[in-house]
Amino acid sequence: MKKNKKNILITRTINKESPFWQLSNDGHKVIAQSFVDIIPKTIHKIPLANVYFYYSKNAAKYFLSAANVLQYDLSKSEHAAMGSGTAQMLESLGIKTNFVGVDKPKSIAQSLINKYADTSICFVRADQSTQSIQKFWKNEYSEVIAYSVNPRSIKIQEEIHTIIATSPMNLISALKCCNVKNIKRIICIGPTTYNAAANISDVDIIMADKANEESMLEAYIKTSKR
């Protein structure tokens, strides 16, 4: 491999229209692989709340599916998203988003507290969630575990230069599946993944401006010019 060509690991599968293939066109090797299995939980009851906070796209997807099955009316409640990707999922499912987190978890938590501290709130999360917002929530709250994340055992033979991380559990699992000594950079999809990366790695960590492939690619291109 030429000196300036890199092995770039993306922690999810991508379709043929993905902008990430630009990296391949530039001569880099793109390895796109999910490192987790997502398993929906059976939700038997929806807690009554004025606000529902969703940590992830999967949290929103599986919770709203359960609410539909249970014929639970969510239209009178407000809905808050951890980041822009989760907000997009809510909007695609016909749910108006009243709050979208920006920046790191502590900042998101403070903004959420400022807006909703005096009302009832339900946090919707994965079983293995770090509960990065709830840690700062002083008042009572309810929660729903919408899905579980199970790591896959995969061996990555290539020496990875950059990981483009699409979720905390995908990143944690990926780091166990490859040789970490040559990893120089981790590009994160959003604040929860950034927080996880900062806790487990001391390489250069960058958070994309928006939770989409275009923004993650842009973050890689910008930082690769440093």
PDB file of C-alpha atoms in Angstrom:
ATOM      1  CA  MET A   1       0.000   0.000   0.000  1.00  0.00           C
ATOM      2  CA  LYS A   2       1.310   3.446  -0.860  1.00  0.00           C
ATOM      3  CA  LYS A   3       2.365   5.627   2.014  1.00  0.00           C
ATOM      4  CA  ASN A   4      -0.581   8.021   1.794  1.00  0.00           C
ATOM      5  CA  LYS A   5      -3.231   5.327   1.331  1.00  0.00           C
ATOM      6  CA  LYS A   6      -5.114   4.247   4.446  1.00  0.00           C
ATOM      7  CA  ASN A   7      -7.317   1.427   5.693  1.00  0.00           C
ATOM      8  CA  ILE A   8     -10.510   3.096   6.925  1.00  0.00           C
ATOM      9  CA  LEU A   9     -12.964   1.103   9.027  1.00  0.00           C
ATOM     10  CA  ILE A  10     -16.633   2.154   9.048  1.00  0.00           C
ATOM     11  CA  THR A  11     -18.622   0.450  11.793  1.00  0.00           C
ATOM     12  CA  ARG A  12     -21.706  -0.314   9.728  1.00  0.00           C
ATOM     13  CA  THR A  13     -22.546  -1.606   6.289  1.00  0.00           C
ATOM     14  CA  ILE A  14     -23.009   1.017   3.575  1.00  0.00           C
ATOM     15  CA  ASN A  15     -24.940   0.955   0.315  1.00  0.00           C
ATOM     16  CA  LYS A  16     -23.490   1.554  -3.130  1.00  0.00           C
ATOM     17  CA  GLU A  17     -24.672   5.191  -3.117  1.00  0.00           C
ATOM     18  CA  SER A  18     -22.850   5.998   0.127  1.00  0.00           C
ATOM     19  CA  PRO A  19     -20.562   9.045  -0.024  1.00  0.00           C
ATOM     20  CA  PHE A  20     -17.978   6.994   1.876  1.00  0.00           C
ATOM     21  CA  TRP A  21     -17.021   5.296  -1.397  1.00  0.00           C
ATOM     22  CA  GLN A  22     -15.281   8.557  -2.304  1.00  0.00           C
ATOM     23  CA  LEU A  23     -12.536   7.354   0.030  1.00  0.00           C
ATOM     24  CA  SER A  24     -12.129   4.245  -2.109  1.00  0.00           C
ATOM     25  CA  ASN A  25     -12.007   6.376  -5.244  1.00  0.00           C
ATOM     26  CA  ASP A  26      -9.208   8.347  -3.576  1.00  0.00           C
ATOM     27  CA  GLY A  27      -7.228   5.122  -3.216  1.00  0.00           C
ATOM     28  CA  HIS A  28      -8.013   4.222   0.390  1.00  0.00           C
ATOM     29  CA  LYS A  29      -9.363   0.821   1.390  1.00  0.00           C
ATOM     30  CA  VAL A  30     -12.869   1.096   2.854  1.00  0.00           C
ATOM     31  CA  ILE A  31     -13.940  -1.667   5.234  1.00  0.00           C
ATOM     32  CA  ALA A  32     -17.632  -1.311   6.134  1.00  0.00           C
ATOM     33  CA  GLN A  33     -18.796  -3.766   8.770  1.00  0.00           C
ATOM     34  CA  SER A  34     -21.295  -3.715  11.626  1.00  0.00           C
ATOM     35  CA  PHE A  35     -19.843  -5.079  14.853  1.00  0.00           C
ATOM     36  CA  VAL A  36     -23.117  -5.552  16.721  1.00  0.00           C
ATOM     37  CA  ASP A  37     -26.486  -7.241  16.422  1.00  0.00           C
ATOM     38  CA  ILE A  38     -29.537  -5.142  17.334  1.00  0.00           C
ATOM     39  CA  ILE A  39     -32.252  -7.085  19.170  1.00  0.00           C
ATOM     40  CA  PRO A  40     -35.604  -5.334  19.833  1.00  0.00           C
ATOM     41  CA  LYS A  41     -37.113  -5.750  23.287  1.00  0.00           C
ATOM     42  CA  THR A  42     -40.766  -6.558  23.877  1.00  0.00           C
ATOM     43  CA  ILE A  43     -42.333  -3.451  25.405  1.00  0.00           C
ATOM     44  CA  HIS A  44     -45.473  -4.284  27.356  1.00  0.00           C
ATOM     45  CA  LYS A  45     -46.327  -0.835  28.713  1.00  0.00           C
ATOM     46  CA  ILE A  46     -45.653   2.793  27.781  1.00  0.00           C
ATOM     47  CA  PRO A  47     -44.983   4.991  30.840  1.00  0.00           C
ATOM     48  CA  LEU A  48     -47.034   8.170  31.038  1.00  0.00           C
ATOM     49  CA  ALA A  49     -44.797  11.206  30.462  1.00  0.00           C
ATOM     50  CA  ASN A  50     -44.975  14.727  29.128  1.00  0.00           C
ATOM     51  CA  VAL A  51     -41.641  14.273  27.341  1.00  0.00           C
ATOM     52  CA  TYR A  52     -39.997  11.239  25.757  1.00  0.00           C
ATOM     53  CA  PHE A  53     -36.229  11.435  25.248  1.00  0.00           C
ATOM     54  CA  TYR A  54     -34.646   9.089  22.693  1.00  0.00           C
ATOM     55  CA  TYR A  55     -30.955   8.247  22.925  1.00  0.00           C
ATOM     56  CA  SER A  56     -30.699   6.811  19.411  1.00  0.00           C
ATOM     57  CA  LYS A  57     -32.439   6.091  16.123  1.00  0.00           C
ATOM     58  CA  ASN A  58     -33.056   2.498  17.180  1.00  0.00           C
ATOM     59  CA  ALA A  59     -34.558   3.666  20.469  1.00  0.00           C
ATOM     60  CA  ALA A  60     -37.001   5.846  18.540  1.00  0.00           C
ATOM     61  CA  LYS A  61     -37.802   3.176  15.957  1.00  0.00           C
ATOM     62  CA  TYR A  62     -38.551   0.328  18.355  1.00  0.00           C
ATOM     63  CA  PHE A  63     -40.329   2.452  20.960  1.00  0.00           C
ATOM     64  CA  LEU A  64     -42.665   4.025  18.419  1.00  0.00           C
ATOM     65  CA  SER A  65     -43.344   0.624  16.882  1.00  0.00           C
ATOM     66  CA  ALA A  66     -44.352  -0.684  20.312  1.00  0.00           C
ATOM     67  CA  ALA A  67     -46.529   2.369  20.971  1.00  0.00           C
ATOM     68  CA  ASN A  68     -48.304   1.719  17.685  1.00  0.00           C
ATOM     69  CA  VAL A  69     -48.910  -1.947  18.571  1.00  0.00           C
ATOM     70  CA  LEU A  70     -50.191  -0.947  22.017  1.00  0.00           C
ATOM     71  CA  GLN A  71     -52.312   1.819  20.424  1.00  0.00           C
ATOM     72  CA  TYR A  72     -50.778   4.352  22.797  1.00  0.00           C
ATOM     73  CA  ASP A  73     -51.368   7.985  21.835  1.00  0.00           C
ATOM     74  CA  LEU A  74     -48.109   9.971  21.932  1.00  0.00           C
ATOM     75  CA  SER A  75     -49.474  13.037  20.159  1.00  0.00           C
ATOM     76  CA  LYS A  76     -49.984  15.079  23.330  1.00  0.00           C
ATOM     77  CA  SER A  77     -46.407  14.572  24.537  1.00  0.00           C
ATOM     78  CA  GLU A  78     -43.226  16.284  23.405  1.00  0.00           C
ATOM     79  CA  HIS A  79     -40.309  14.367  21.933  1.00  0.00           C
ATOM     80  CA  ALA A  80     -36.601  15.008  22.457  1.00  0.00           C
ATOM     81  CA  ALA A  81     -33.688  13.546  20.484  1.00  0.00           C
ATOM     82  CA  MET A  82     -30.091  12.996  21.529  1.00  0.00           C
ATOM     83  CA  GLY A  83     -28.876  14.271  18.165  1.00  0.00           C
ATOM     84  CA  SER A  84     -29.817  15.146  14.619  1.00  0.00           C
ATOM     85  CA  GLY A  85     -29.808  11.542  13.368  1.00  0.00           C
ATOM     86  CA  THR A  86     -32.348  10.513  15.991  1.00  0.00           C
ATOM     87  CA  ALA A  87     -34.416  13.608  15.210  1.00  0.00           C
ATOM     88  CA  GLN A  88     -34.456  12.623  11.534  1.00  0.00           C
ATOM     89  CA  MET A  89     -35.693   9.155  12.471  1.00  0.00           C
ATOM     90  CA  LEU A  90     -38.504  10.647  14.571  1.00  0.00           C
ATOM     91  CA  GLU A  91     -39.530  12.979  11.763  1.00  0.00           C
ATOM     92  CA  SER A  92     -39.526  10.092   9.262  1.00  0.00           C
ATOM     93  CA  LEU A  93     -41.946   8.262  11.559  1.00  0.00           C
ATOM     94  CA  GLY A  94     -44.281  11.243  11.720  1.00  0.00           C
ATOM     95  CA  ILE A  95     -43.209  12.541  15.135  1.00  0.00           C
ATOM     96  CA  LYS A  96     -42.471  16.227  15.629  1.00  0.00           C
ATOM     97  CA  THR A  97     -39.189  16.781  17.464  1.00  0.00           C
ATOM     98  CA  ASN A  98     -39.314  19.473  20.142  1.00  0.00           C
ATOM     99  CA  PHE A  99     -35.682  19.221  21.260  1.00  0.00           C
ATOM    100  CA  VAL A 100     -32.507  18.169  19.456  1.00  0.00           C
ATOM    101  CA  GLY A 101     -29.260  17.793  21.376  1.00  0.00           C
ATOM    102  CA  VAL A 102     -26.141  19.619  20.230  1.00  0.00           C
ATOM    103  CA  ASP A 103     -22.551  19.212  21.432  1.00  0.00           C
ATOM    104  CA  LYS A 104     -21.357  16.813  24.167  1.00  0.00           C
ATOM    105  CA  PRO A 105     -23.647  14.883  26.581  1.00  0.00           C
ATOM    106  CA  LYS A 106     -23.107  17.229  29.541  1.00  0.00           C
ATOM    107  CA  SER A 107     -24.135  20.220  27.438  1.00  0.00           C
ATOM    108  CA  ILE A 108     -27.134  18.333  26.038  1.00  0.00           C
ATOM    109  CA  ALA A 109     -28.188  17.344  29.557  1.00  0.00           C
ATOM    110  CA  GLN A 110     -28.025  20.943  30.754  1.00  0.00           C
ATOM    111  CA  SER A 111     -30.100  22.165  27.812  1.00  0.00           C
ATOM    112  CA  LEU A 112     -32.639  19.409  28.461  1.00  0.00           C
ATOM    113  CA  ILE A 113     -32.783  20.303  32.161  1.00  0.00           C
ATOM    114  CA  ASN A 114     -33.290  23.970  31.322  1.00  0.00           C
ATOM    115  CA  LYS A 115     -36.243  23.088  29.105  1.00  0.00           C
ATOM    116  CA  TYR A 116     -37.880  20.158  30.910  1.00  0.00           C
ATOM    117  CA  ALA A 117     -36.704  20.011  34.542  1.00  0.00           C
ATOM    118  CA  ASP A 118     -40.187  20.660  35.925  1.00  0.00           C
ATOM    119  CA  THR A 119     -42.081  18.119  33.844  1.00  0.00           C
ATOM    120  CA  SER A 120     -42.301  14.327  33.698  1.00  0.00           C
ATOM    121  CA  ILE A 121     -39.824  12.663  31.357  1.00  0.00           C
ATOM    122  CA  CYS A 122     -39.218   9.147  30.049  1.00  0.00           C
ATOM    123  CA  PHE A 123     -35.810   8.117  28.688  1.00  0.00           C
ATOM    124  CA  VAL A 124     -35.861   5.540  25.884  1.00  0.00           C
ATOM    125  CA  ARG A 125     -32.593   3.666  25.522  1.00  0.00           C
ATOM    126  CA  ALA A 126     -30.659   0.507  24.765  1.00  0.00           C
ATOM    127  CA  ASP A 127     -30.063  -2.078  27.462  1.00  0.00           C
ATOM    128  CA  GLN A 128     -26.323  -1.298  27.386  1.00  0.00           C
ATOM    129  CA  SER A 129     -26.713   2.488  27.251  1.00  0.00           C
ATOM    130  CA  THR A 130     -24.245   4.547  29.272  1.00  0.00           C
ATOM    131  CA  GLN A 131     -27.226   6.720  30.289  1.00  0.00           C
ATOM    132  CA  SER A 132     -25.089   9.788  29.676  1.00  0.00           C
ATOM    133  CA  ILE A 133     -28.007  12.211  30.073  1.00  0.00           C
ATOM    134  CA  GLN A 134     -29.717  10.521  33.010  1.00  0.00           C
ATOM    135  CA  LYS A 135     -26.502  10.870  35.024  1.00  0.00           C
ATOM    136  CA  PHE A 136     -27.177  14.595  35.211  1.00  0.00           C
ATOM    137  CA  TRP A 137     -30.943  14.362  35.781  1.00  0.00           C
ATOM    138  CA  LYS A 138     -31.704  15.131  39.443  1.00  0.00           C
ATOM    139  CA  ASN A 139     -35.489  14.727  39.364  1.00  0.00           C
ATOM    140  CA  GLU A 140     -37.473  11.517  39.064  1.00  0.00           C
ATOM    141  CA  TYR A 141     -37.901   9.952  35.642  1.00  0.00           C
ATOM    142  CA  SER A 142     -39.152   6.794  33.977  1.00  0.00           C
ATOM    143  CA  GLU A 143     -37.372   4.781  31.310  1.00  0.00           C
ATOM    144  CA  VAL A 144     -37.986   2.182  28.629  1.00  0.00           C
ATOM    145  CA  ILE A 145     -35.383  -0.265  27.358  1.00  0.00           C
ATOM    146  CA  ALA A 146     -36.276  -0.564  23.687  1.00  0.00           C
ATOM    147  CA  TYR A 147     -33.529  -2.847  22.415  1.00  0.00           C
ATOM    148  CA  SER A 148     -30.368  -4.732  23.245  1.00  0.00           C
ATOM    149  CA  VAL A 149     -26.988  -4.585  21.504  1.00  0.00           C
ATOM    150  CA  ASN A 150     -24.907  -7.751  21.267  1.00  0.00           C
ATOM    151  CA  PRO A 151     -21.279  -7.569  20.075  1.00  0.00           C
ATOM    152  CA  ARG A 152     -20.122  -9.705  17.168  1.00  0.00           C
ATOM    153  CA  SER A 153     -16.856 -11.602  17.164  1.00  0.00           C
ATOM    154  CA  ILE A 154     -15.104 -10.481  13.980  1.00  0.00           C
ATOM    155  CA  LYS A 155     -11.399 -10.469  13.164  1.00  0.00           C
ATOM    156  CA  ILE A 156     -10.134  -7.524  11.123  1.00  0.00           C
ATOM    157  CA  GLN A 157      -6.830  -8.482   9.513  1.00  0.00           C
ATOM    158  CA  GLU A 158      -5.961  -5.093   8.016  1.00  0.00           C
ATOM    159  CA  GLU A 159      -4.012  -2.473   9.948  1.00  0.00           C
ATOM    160  CA  ILE A 160      -6.603   0.251  10.541  1.00  0.00           C
ATOM    161  CA  HIS A 161      -5.630   3.915  10.378  1.00  0.00           C
ATOM    162  CA  THR A 162      -9.036   5.554  10.993  1.00  0.00           C
ATOM    163  CA  ILE A 163     -12.302   4.321  12.478  1.00  0.00           C
ATOM    164  CA  ILE A 164     -15.530   6.040  11.480  1.00  0.00           C
ATOM    165  CA  ALA A 165     -17.704   5.122  14.459  1.00  0.00           C
ATOM    166  CA  THR A 166     -21.480   5.021  14.082  1.00  0.00           C
ATOM    167  CA  SER A 167     -22.441   4.056  17.648  1.00  0.00           C
ATOM    168  CA  PRO A 168     -20.762   3.525  21.033  1.00  0.00           C
ATOM    169  CA  MET A 169     -21.228  -0.256  21.080  1.00  0.00           C
ATOM    170  CA  ASN A 170     -20.056  -0.602  17.487  1.00  0.00           C
ATOM    171  CA  LEU A 171     -16.907   1.312  18.387  1.00  0.00           C
ATOM    172  CA  ILE A 172     -16.230  -0.677  21.555  1.00  0.00           C
ATOM    173  CA  SER A 173     -16.704  -3.960  19.708  1.00  0.00           C
ATOM    174  CA  ALA A 174     -14.613  -2.820  16.723  1.00  0.00           C
ATOM    175  CA  LEU A 175     -11.671  -1.910  18.950  1.00  0.00           C
ATOM    176  CA  LYS A 176     -11.692  -5.476  20.284  1.00  0.00           C
ATOM    177  CA  CYS A 177     -11.673  -6.902  16.762  1.00  0.00           C
ATOM    178  CA  CYS A 178      -8.681  -5.120  15.266  1.00  0.00           C
ATOM    179  CA  ASN A 179      -5.104  -4.165  16.080  1.00  0.00           C
ATOM    180  CA  VAL A 180      -5.428  -0.801  17.818  1.00  0.00           C
ATOM    181  CA  LYS A 181      -1.748   0.175  17.833  1.00  0.00           C
ATOM    182  CA  ASN A 182      -1.836   1.863  14.408  1.00  0.00           C
ATOM    183  CA  ILE A 183      -5.179   3.643  14.799  1.00  0.00           C
ATOM    184  CA  LYS A 184      -4.588   7.383  14.571  1.00  0.00           C
ATOM    185  CA  ARG A 185      -8.079   8.843  14.450  1.00  0.00           C
ATOM    186  CA  ILE A 186     -11.709   8.132  15.359  1.00  0.00           C
ATOM    187  CA  ILE A 187     -14.498  10.051  13.612  1.00  0.00           C
ATOM    188  CA  CYS A 188     -17.725   9.918  15.656  1.00  0.00           C
ATOM    189  CA  ILE A 189     -21.293  10.215  14.426  1.00  0.00           C
ATOM    190  CA  GLY A 190     -22.541  12.125  17.460  1.00  0.00           C
ATOM    191  CA  PRO A 191     -22.081  13.090  21.117  1.00  0.00           C
ATOM    192  CA  THR A 192     -22.755   9.700  22.722  1.00  0.00           C
ATOM    193  CA  THR A 193     -20.242   7.976  20.470  1.00  0.00           C
ATOM    194  CA  TYR A 194     -17.741  10.797  21.018  1.00  0.00           C
ATOM    195  CA  ASN A 195     -18.109  10.427  24.773  1.00  0.00           C
ATOM    196  CA  ALA A 196     -17.531   6.667  24.543  1.00  0.00           C
ATOM    197  CA  ALA A 197     -14.464   7.163  22.341  1.00  0.00           C
ATOM    198  CA  ALA A 198     -12.977   9.720  24.726  1.00  0.00           C
ATOM    199  CA  ASN A 199     -13.361   7.266  27.606  1.00  0.00           C
ATOM    200  CA  ILE A 200     -11.607   4.348  25.916  1.00  0.00           C
ATOM    201  CA  SER A 201      -9.049   5.824  23.517  1.00  0.00           C
ATOM    202  CA  ASP A 202      -6.393   8.524  23.518  1.00  0.00           C
ATOM    203  CA  VAL A 203      -6.119   8.939  19.736  1.00  0.00           C
ATOM    204  CA  ASP A 204      -7.380  11.985  17.855  1.00  0.00           C
ATOM    205  CA  ILE A 205     -11.190  12.006  18.274  1.00  0.00           C
ATOM    206  CA  ILE A 206     -13.484  14.168  16.142  1.00  0.00           C
ATOM    207  CA  MET A 207     -17.260  14.527  16.212  1.00  0.00           C
ATOM    208  CA  ALA A 208     -19.104  15.155  12.955  1.00  0.00           C
ATOM    209  CA  ASP A 209     -21.178  18.332  12.781  1.00  0.00           C
ATOM    210  CA  LYS A 210     -24.262  16.321  11.830  1.00  0.00           C
ATOM    211  CA  ALA A 211     -25.230  12.674  12.300  1.00  0.00           C
ATOM    212  CA  ASN A 212     -25.031  11.628   8.665  1.00  0.00           C
ATOM    213  CA  GLU A 213     -22.535  10.058   6.290  1.00  0.00           C
ATOM    214  CA  GLU A 214     -21.813  13.292   4.427  1.00  0.00           C
ATOM    215  CA  SER A 215     -20.824  15.074   7.628  1.00  0.00           C
ATOM    216  CA  MET A 216     -18.670  12.178   8.854  1.00  0.00           C
ATOM    217  CA  LEU A 217     -16.893  12.076   5.497  1.00  0.00           C
ATOM    218  CA  GLU A 218     -16.337  15.833   5.653  1.00  0.00           C
ATOM    219  CA  ALA A 219     -14.874  15.485   9.153  1.00  0.00           C
ATOM    220  CA  TYR A 220     -12.450  12.837   7.899  1.00  0.00           C
ATOM    221  CA  ILE A 221     -11.354  14.914   4.912  1.00  0.00           C
ATOM    222  CA  LYS A 222     -10.789  18.013   7.056  1.00  0.00           C
ATOM    223  CA  THR A 223      -8.763  16.210   9.712  1.00  0.00           C
ATOM    224  CA  SER A 224      -6.728  14.213   7.187  1.00  0.00           C
ATOM    225  CA  LYS A 225      -5.287  17.511   5.946  1.00  0.00           C
ATOM    226  CA  ARG A 226      -3.815  18.378   9.332  1.00  0.00           C
TER     227      ARG A 226
END
